[in-house]
Short mmCIF file of N, CA and C in Angstrom, two decimals:
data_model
loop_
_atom_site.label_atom_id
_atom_site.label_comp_id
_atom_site.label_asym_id
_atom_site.label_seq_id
_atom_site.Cartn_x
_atom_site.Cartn_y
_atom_site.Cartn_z
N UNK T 1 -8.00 3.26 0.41
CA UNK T 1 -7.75 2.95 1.82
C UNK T 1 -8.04 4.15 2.71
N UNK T 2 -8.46 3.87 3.82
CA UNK T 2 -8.59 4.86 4.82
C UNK T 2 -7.49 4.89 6.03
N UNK T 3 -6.89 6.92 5.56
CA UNK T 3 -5.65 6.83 6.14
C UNK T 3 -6.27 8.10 7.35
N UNK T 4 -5.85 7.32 8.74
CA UNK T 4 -6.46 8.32 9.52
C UNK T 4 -5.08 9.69 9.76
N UNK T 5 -5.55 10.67 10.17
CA UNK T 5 -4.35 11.92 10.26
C UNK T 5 -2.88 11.37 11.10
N UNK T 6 -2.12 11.71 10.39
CA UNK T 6 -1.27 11.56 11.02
C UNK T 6 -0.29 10.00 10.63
N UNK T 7 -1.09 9.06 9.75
CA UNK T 7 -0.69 8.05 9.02
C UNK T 7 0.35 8.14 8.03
N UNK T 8 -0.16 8.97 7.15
CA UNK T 8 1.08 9.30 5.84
C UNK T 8 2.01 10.17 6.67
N UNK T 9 2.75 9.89 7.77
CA UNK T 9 3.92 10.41 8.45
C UNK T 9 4.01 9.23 9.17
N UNK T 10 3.59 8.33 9.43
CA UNK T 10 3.83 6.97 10.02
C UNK T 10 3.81 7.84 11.73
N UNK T 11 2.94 8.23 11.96
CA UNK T 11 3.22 8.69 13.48
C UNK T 11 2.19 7.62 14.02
N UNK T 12 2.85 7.15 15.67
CA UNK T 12 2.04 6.52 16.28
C UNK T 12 1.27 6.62 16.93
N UNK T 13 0.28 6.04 17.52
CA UNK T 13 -1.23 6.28 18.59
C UNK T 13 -0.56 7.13 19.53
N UNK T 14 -1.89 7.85 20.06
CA UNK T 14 -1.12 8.83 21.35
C UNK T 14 -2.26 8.74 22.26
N UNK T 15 -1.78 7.96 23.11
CA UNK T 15 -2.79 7.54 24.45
C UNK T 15 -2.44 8.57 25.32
N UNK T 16 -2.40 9.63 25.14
CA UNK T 16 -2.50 10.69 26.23
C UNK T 16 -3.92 11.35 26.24
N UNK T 17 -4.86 11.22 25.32
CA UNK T 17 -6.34 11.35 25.59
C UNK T 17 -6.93 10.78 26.80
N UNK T 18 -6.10 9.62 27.51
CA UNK T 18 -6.90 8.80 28.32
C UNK T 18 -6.60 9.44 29.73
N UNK T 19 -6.10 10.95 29.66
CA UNK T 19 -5.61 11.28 31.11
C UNK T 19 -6.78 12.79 30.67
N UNK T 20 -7.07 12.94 29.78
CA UNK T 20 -8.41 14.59 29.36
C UNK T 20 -9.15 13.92 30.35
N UNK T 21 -10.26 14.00 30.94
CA UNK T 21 -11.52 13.76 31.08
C UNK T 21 -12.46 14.07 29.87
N UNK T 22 -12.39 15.10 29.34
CA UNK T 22 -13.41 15.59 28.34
C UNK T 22 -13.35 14.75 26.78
N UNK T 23 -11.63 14.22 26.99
CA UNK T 23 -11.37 13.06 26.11
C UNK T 23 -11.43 11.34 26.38
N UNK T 24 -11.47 11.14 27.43
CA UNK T 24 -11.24 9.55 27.50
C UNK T 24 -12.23 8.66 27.05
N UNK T 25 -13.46 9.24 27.40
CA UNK T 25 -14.53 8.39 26.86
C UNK T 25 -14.54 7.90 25.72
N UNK T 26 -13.45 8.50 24.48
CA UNK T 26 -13.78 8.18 23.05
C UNK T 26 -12.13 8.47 22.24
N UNK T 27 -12.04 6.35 22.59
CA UNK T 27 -10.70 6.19 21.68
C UNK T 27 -10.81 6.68 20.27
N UNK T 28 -11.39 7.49 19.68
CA UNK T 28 -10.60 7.94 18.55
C UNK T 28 -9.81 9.11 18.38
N UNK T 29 -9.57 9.45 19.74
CA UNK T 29 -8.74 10.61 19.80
C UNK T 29 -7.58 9.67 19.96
N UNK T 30 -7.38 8.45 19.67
CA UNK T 30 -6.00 7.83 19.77
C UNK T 30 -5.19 8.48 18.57
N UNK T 31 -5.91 8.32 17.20
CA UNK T 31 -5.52 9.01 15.97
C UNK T 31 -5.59 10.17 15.79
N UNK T 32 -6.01 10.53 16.72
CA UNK T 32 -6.28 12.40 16.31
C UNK T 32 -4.62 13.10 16.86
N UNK T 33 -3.77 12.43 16.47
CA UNK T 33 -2.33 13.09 17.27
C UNK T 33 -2.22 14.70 16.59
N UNK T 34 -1.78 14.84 17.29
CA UNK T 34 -0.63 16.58 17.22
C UNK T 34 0.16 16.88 16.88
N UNK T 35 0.17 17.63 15.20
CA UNK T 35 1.52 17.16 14.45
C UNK T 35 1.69 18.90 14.30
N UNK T 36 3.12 18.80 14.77
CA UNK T 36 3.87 20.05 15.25
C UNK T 36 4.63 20.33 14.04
N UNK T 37 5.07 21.50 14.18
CA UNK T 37 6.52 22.36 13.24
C UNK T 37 7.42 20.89 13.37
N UNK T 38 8.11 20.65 14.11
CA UNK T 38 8.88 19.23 14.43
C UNK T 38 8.74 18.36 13.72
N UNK T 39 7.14 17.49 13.45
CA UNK T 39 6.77 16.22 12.86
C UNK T 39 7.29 16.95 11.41
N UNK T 40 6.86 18.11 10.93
CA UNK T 40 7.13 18.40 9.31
C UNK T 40 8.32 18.83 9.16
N UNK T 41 8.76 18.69 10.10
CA UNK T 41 10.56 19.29 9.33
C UNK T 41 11.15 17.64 9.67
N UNK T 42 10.74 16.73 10.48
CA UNK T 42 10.81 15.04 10.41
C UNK T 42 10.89 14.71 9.18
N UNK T 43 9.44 14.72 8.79
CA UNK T 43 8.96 14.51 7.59
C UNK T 43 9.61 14.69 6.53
N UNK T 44 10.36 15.76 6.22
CA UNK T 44 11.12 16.57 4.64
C UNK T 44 12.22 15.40 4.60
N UNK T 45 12.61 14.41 5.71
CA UNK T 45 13.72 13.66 5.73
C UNK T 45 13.78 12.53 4.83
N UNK T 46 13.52 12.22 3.90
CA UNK T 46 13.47 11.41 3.31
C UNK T 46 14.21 9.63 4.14
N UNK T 47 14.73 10.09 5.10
CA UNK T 47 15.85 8.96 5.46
C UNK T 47 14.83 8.59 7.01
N UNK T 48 14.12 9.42 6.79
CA UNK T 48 13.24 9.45 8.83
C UNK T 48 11.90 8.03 8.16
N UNK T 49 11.71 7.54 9.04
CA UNK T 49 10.45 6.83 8.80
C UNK T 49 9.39 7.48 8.29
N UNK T 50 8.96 8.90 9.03
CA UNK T 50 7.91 9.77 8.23
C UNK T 50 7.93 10.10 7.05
N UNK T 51 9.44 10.52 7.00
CA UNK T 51 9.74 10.95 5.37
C UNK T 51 9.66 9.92 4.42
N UNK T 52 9.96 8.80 4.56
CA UNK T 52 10.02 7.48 3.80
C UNK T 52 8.43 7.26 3.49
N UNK T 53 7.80 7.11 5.01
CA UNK T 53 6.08 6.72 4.82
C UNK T 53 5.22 8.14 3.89
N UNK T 54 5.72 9.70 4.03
CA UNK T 54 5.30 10.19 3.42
C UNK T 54 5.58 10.36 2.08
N UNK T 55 6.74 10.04 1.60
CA UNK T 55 6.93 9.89 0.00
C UNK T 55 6.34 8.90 -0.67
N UNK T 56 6.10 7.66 0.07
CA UNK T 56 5.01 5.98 -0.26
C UNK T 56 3.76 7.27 -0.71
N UNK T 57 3.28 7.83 0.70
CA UNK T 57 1.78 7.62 0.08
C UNK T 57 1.83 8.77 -0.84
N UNK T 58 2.33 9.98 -1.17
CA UNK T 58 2.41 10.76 -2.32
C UNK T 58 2.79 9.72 -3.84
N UNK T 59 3.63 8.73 -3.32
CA UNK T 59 3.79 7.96 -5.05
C UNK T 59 2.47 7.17 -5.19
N UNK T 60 1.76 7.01 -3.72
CA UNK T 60 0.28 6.26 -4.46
C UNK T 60 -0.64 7.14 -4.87
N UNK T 61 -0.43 8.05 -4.09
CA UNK T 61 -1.23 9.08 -4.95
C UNK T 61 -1.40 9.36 -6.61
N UNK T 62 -0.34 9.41 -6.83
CA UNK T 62 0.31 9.33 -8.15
C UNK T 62 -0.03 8.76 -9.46
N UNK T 63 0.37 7.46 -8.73
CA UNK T 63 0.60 6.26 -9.41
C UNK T 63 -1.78 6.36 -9.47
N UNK T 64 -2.26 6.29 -8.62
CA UNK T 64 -3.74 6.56 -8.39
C UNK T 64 -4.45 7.05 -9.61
N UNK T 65 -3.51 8.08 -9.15
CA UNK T 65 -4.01 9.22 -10.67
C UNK T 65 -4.13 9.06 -11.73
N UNK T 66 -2.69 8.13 -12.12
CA UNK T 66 -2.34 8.24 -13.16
C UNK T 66 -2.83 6.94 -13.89
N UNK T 67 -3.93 6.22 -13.46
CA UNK T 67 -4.23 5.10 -14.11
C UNK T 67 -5.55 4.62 -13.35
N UNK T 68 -6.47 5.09 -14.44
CA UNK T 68 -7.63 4.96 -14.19
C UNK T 68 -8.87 3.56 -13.86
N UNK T 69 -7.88 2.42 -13.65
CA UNK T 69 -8.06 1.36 -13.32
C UNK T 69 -8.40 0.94 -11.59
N UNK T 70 -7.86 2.44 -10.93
CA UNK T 70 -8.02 2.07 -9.35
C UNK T 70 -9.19 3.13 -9.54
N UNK T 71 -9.97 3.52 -10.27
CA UNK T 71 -11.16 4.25 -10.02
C UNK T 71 -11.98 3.34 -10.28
N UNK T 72 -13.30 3.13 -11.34
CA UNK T 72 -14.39 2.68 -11.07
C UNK T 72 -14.33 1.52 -12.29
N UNK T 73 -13.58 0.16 -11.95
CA UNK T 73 -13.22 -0.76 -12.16
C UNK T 73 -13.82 -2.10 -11.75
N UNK T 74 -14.01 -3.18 -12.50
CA UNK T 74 -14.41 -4.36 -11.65
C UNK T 74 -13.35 -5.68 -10.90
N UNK T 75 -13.53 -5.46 -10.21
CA UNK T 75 -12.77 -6.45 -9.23
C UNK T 75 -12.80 -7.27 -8.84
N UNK T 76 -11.25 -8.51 -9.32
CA UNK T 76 -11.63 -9.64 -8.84
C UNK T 76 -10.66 -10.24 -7.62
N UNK T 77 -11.28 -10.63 -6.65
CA UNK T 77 -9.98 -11.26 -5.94
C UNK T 77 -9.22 -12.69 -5.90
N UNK T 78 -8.20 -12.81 -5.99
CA UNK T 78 -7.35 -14.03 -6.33
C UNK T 78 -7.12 -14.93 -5.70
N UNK T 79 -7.17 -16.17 -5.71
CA UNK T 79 -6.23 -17.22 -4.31
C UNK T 79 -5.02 -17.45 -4.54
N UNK T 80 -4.21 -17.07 -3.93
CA UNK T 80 -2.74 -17.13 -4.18
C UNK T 80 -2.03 -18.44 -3.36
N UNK T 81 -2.95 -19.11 -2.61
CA UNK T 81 -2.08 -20.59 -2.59
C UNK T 81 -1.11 -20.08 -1.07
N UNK T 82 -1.16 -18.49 -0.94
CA UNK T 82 -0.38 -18.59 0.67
C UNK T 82 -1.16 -17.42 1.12
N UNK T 83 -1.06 -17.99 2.88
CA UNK T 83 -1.94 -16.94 3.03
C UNK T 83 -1.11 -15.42 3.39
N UNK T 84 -0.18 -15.39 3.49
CA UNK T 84 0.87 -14.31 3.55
C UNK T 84 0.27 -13.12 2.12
N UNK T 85 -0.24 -13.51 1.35
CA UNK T 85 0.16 -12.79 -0.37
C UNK T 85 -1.33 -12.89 -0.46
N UNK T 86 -1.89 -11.22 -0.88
CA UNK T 86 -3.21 -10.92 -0.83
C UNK T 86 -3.23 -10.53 -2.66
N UNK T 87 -4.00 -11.01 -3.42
CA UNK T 87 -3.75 -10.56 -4.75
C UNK T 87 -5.21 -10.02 -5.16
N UNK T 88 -5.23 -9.16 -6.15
CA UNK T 88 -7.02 -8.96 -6.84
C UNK T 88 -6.45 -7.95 -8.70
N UNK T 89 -7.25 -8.24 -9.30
CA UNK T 89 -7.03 -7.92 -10.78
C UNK T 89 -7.95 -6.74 -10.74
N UNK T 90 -8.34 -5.57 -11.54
CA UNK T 90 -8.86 -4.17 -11.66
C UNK T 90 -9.17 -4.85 -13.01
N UNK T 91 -10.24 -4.74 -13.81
CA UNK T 91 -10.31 -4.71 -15.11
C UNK T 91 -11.50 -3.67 -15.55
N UNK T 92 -11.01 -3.03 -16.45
CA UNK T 92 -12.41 -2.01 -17.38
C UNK T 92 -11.59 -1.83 -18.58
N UNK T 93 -12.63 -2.12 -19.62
CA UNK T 93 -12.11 -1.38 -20.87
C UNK T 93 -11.33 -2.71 -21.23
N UNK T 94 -11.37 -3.55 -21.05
CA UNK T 94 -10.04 -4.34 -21.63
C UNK T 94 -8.87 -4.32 -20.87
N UNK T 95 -8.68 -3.15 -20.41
CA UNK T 95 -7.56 -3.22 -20.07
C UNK T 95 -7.41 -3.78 -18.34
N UNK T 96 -6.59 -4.31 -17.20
CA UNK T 96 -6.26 -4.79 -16.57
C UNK T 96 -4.75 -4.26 -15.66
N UNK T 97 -5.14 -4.64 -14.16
CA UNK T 97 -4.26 -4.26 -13.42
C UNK T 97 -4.21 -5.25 -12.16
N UNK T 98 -2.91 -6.12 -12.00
CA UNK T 98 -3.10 -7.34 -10.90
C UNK T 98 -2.14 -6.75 -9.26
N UNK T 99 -2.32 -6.43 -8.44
CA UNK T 99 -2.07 -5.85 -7.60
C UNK T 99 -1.81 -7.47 -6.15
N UNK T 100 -0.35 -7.60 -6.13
CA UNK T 100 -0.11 -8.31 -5.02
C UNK T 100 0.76 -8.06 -3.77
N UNK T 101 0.13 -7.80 -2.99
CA UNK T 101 0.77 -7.73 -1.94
C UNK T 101 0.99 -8.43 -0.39
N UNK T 102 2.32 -8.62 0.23
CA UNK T 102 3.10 -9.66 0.82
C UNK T 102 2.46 -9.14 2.62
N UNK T 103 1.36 -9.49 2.49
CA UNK T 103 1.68 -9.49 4.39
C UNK T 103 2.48 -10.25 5.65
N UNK T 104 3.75 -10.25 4.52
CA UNK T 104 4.47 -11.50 5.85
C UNK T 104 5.27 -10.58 6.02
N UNK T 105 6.77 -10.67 7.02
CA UNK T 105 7.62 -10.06 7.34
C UNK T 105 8.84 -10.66 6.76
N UNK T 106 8.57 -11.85 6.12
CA UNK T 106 9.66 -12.36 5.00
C UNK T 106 9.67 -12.22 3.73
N UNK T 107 10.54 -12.36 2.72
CA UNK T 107 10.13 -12.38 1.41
C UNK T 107 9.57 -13.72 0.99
N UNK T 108 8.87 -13.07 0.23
CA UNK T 108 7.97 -13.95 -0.46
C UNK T 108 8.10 -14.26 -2.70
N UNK T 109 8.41 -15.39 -2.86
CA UNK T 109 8.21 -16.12 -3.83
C UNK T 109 6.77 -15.89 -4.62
N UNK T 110 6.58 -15.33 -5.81
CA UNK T 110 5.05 -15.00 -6.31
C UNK T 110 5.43 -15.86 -7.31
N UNK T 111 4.58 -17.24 -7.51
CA UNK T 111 4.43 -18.05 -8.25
C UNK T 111 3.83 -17.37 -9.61
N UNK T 112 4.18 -17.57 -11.03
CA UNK T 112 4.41 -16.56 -12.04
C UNK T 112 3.18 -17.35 -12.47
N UNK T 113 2.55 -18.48 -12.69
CA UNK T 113 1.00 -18.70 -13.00
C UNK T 113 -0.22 -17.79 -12.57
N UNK T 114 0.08 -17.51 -11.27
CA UNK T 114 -0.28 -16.15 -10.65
C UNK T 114 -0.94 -15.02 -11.44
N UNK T 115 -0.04 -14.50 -12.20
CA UNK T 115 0.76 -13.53 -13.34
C UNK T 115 -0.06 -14.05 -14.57
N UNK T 116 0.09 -15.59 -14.74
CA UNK T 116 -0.13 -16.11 -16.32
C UNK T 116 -1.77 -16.10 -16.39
N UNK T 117 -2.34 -16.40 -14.93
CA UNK T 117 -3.65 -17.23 -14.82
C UNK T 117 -4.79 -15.12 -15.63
N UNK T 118 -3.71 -14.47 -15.12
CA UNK T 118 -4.67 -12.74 -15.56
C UNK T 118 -4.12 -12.14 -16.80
N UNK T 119 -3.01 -12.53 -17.30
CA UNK T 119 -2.21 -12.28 -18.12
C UNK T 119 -2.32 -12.79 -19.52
N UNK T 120 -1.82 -12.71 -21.00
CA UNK T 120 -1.04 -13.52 -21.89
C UNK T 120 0.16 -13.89 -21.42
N UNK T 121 0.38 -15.07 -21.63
CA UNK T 121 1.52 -15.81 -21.70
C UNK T 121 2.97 -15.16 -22.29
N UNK T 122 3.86 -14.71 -21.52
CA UNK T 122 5.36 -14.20 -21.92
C UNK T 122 5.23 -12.59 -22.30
N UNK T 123 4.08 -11.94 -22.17
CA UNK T 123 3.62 -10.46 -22.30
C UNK T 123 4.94 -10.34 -20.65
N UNK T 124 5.34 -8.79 -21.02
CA UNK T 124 6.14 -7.57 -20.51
C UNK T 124 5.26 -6.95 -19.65
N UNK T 125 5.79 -6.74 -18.36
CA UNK T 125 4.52 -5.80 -17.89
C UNK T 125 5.33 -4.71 -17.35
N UNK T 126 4.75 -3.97 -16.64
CA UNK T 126 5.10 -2.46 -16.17
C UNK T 126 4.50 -2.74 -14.60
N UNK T 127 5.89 -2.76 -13.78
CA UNK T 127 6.08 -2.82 -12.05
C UNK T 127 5.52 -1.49 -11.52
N UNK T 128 4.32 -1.01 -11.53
CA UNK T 128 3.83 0.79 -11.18
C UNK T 128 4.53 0.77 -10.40
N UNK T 129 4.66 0.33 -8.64
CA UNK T 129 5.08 0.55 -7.75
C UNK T 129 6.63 0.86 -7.92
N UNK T 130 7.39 -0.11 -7.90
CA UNK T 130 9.05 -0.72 -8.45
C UNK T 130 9.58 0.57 -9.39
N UNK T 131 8.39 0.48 -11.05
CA UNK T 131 8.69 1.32 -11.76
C UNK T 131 9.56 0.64 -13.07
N UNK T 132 9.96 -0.71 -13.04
CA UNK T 132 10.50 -1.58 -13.71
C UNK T 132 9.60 -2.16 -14.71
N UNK T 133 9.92 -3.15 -15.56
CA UNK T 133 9.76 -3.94 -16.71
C UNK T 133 10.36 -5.25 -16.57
N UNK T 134 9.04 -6.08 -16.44
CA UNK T 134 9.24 -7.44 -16.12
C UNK T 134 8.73 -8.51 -16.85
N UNK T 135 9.14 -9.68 -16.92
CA UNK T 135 8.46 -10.61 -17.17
C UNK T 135 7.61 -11.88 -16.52
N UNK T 136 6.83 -12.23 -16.30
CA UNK T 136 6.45 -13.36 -15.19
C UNK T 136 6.83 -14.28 -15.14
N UNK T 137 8.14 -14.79 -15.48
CA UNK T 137 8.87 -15.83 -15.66
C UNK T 137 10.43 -15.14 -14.46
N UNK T 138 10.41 -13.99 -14.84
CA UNK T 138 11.15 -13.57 -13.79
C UNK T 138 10.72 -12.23 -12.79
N UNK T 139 9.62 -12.44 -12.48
CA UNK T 139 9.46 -11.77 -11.25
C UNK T 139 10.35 -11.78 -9.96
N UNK T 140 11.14 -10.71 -9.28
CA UNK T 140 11.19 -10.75 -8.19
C UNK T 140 10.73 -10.86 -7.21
N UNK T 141 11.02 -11.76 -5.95
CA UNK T 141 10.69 -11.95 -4.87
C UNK T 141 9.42 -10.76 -3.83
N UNK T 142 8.59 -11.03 -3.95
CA UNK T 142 7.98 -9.79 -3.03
C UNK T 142 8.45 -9.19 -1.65
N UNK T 143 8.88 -8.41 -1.59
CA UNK T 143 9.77 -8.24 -0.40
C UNK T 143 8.68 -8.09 0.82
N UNK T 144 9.43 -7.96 1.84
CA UNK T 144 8.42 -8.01 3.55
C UNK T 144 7.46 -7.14 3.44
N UNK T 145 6.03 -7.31 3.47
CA UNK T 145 5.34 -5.96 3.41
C UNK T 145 5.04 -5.05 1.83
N UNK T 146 5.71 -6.27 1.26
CA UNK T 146 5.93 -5.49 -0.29
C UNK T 146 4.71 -5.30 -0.84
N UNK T 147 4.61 -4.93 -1.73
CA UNK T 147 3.60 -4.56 -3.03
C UNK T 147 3.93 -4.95 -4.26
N UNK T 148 3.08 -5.45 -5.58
CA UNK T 148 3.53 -5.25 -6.68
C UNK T 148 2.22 -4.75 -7.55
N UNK T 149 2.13 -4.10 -8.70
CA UNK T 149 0.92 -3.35 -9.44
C UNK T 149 1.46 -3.97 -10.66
N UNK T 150 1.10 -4.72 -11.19
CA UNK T 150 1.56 -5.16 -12.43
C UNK T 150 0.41 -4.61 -13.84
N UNK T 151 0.52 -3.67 -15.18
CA UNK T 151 0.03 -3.88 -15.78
C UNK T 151 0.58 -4.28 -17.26
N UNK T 152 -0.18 -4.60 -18.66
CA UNK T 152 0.61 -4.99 -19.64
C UNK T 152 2.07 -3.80 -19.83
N UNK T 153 2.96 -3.77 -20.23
CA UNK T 153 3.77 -3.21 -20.84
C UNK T 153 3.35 -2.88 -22.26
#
């Protein structure tokens, strides 16, 4: 994904470019904000929105790294039957990674055929995101905005 500066702190647009002259002509100084001593001592907060949005994208980082399936993989994308719930499978090597995530602001129900249609049947998987051990018979609810990275266990 492309995270413009100032994103992995969840900071918002700053339409004060539109009062520069030497800036207005060119909204992409909307993203170009000004992140002070202030925004990074925000940030260390784990409890602040920045701090929350900056610990997300350091665990995707992570989680990135650590499983070579979000590198140079073939990809398929899924119909999930709602349009709220965006799904796609990573496969190389055999091995496999089904990635769904909830663009609604409610929770969302992930129908476990879903799960079965990329899966073996009653196989354990490993929640990357969550960090849990599940089965597709009992998946939890995708929460508002949620994510799930499912691979075998």
């Amino acid at each position: 994904p492309l995270i413009y500066l100032g994103d992995e702190l969840a900071l918002t647009n700053d339409y004060s470019y539109k009062s520069d002259p030497n800036k207005r002509h060119d909204s992409r100084w909307v993203h170009r904000i000004a992140i002070t001593d202030d925004t990074l001592e925000i940030a260390k907060d784990n409890e602040s929105w920045s701090g929350m949005m900056f610990a997300n994208v350091r665990k995707m980082v992570r989680i990135r790294k650590s499983n070579a399936l979000f590198g140079d993989a073939a990809t398929r994308f899924i119909h999930t039957g709602n349009k709220h719930l965006f799904a796609f499978e990573r496969e190389k090597n055999g091995k496999k990674l089904l990635a769904i995530a909830n663009f609604s602001e409610h929770r969302l129900h992930v129908n476990p055929s879903l799960i079965a249609n990329s899966f073996e049947n009653g196989a354990l998987f490993d929640e990357l995101w969550g960090g849990k051990k599940t089965a597709p018979d009992n998946l939890p609810e995708l929460d508002a905005y949620g994510l799930m990275l499912l691979v075998p266990a």
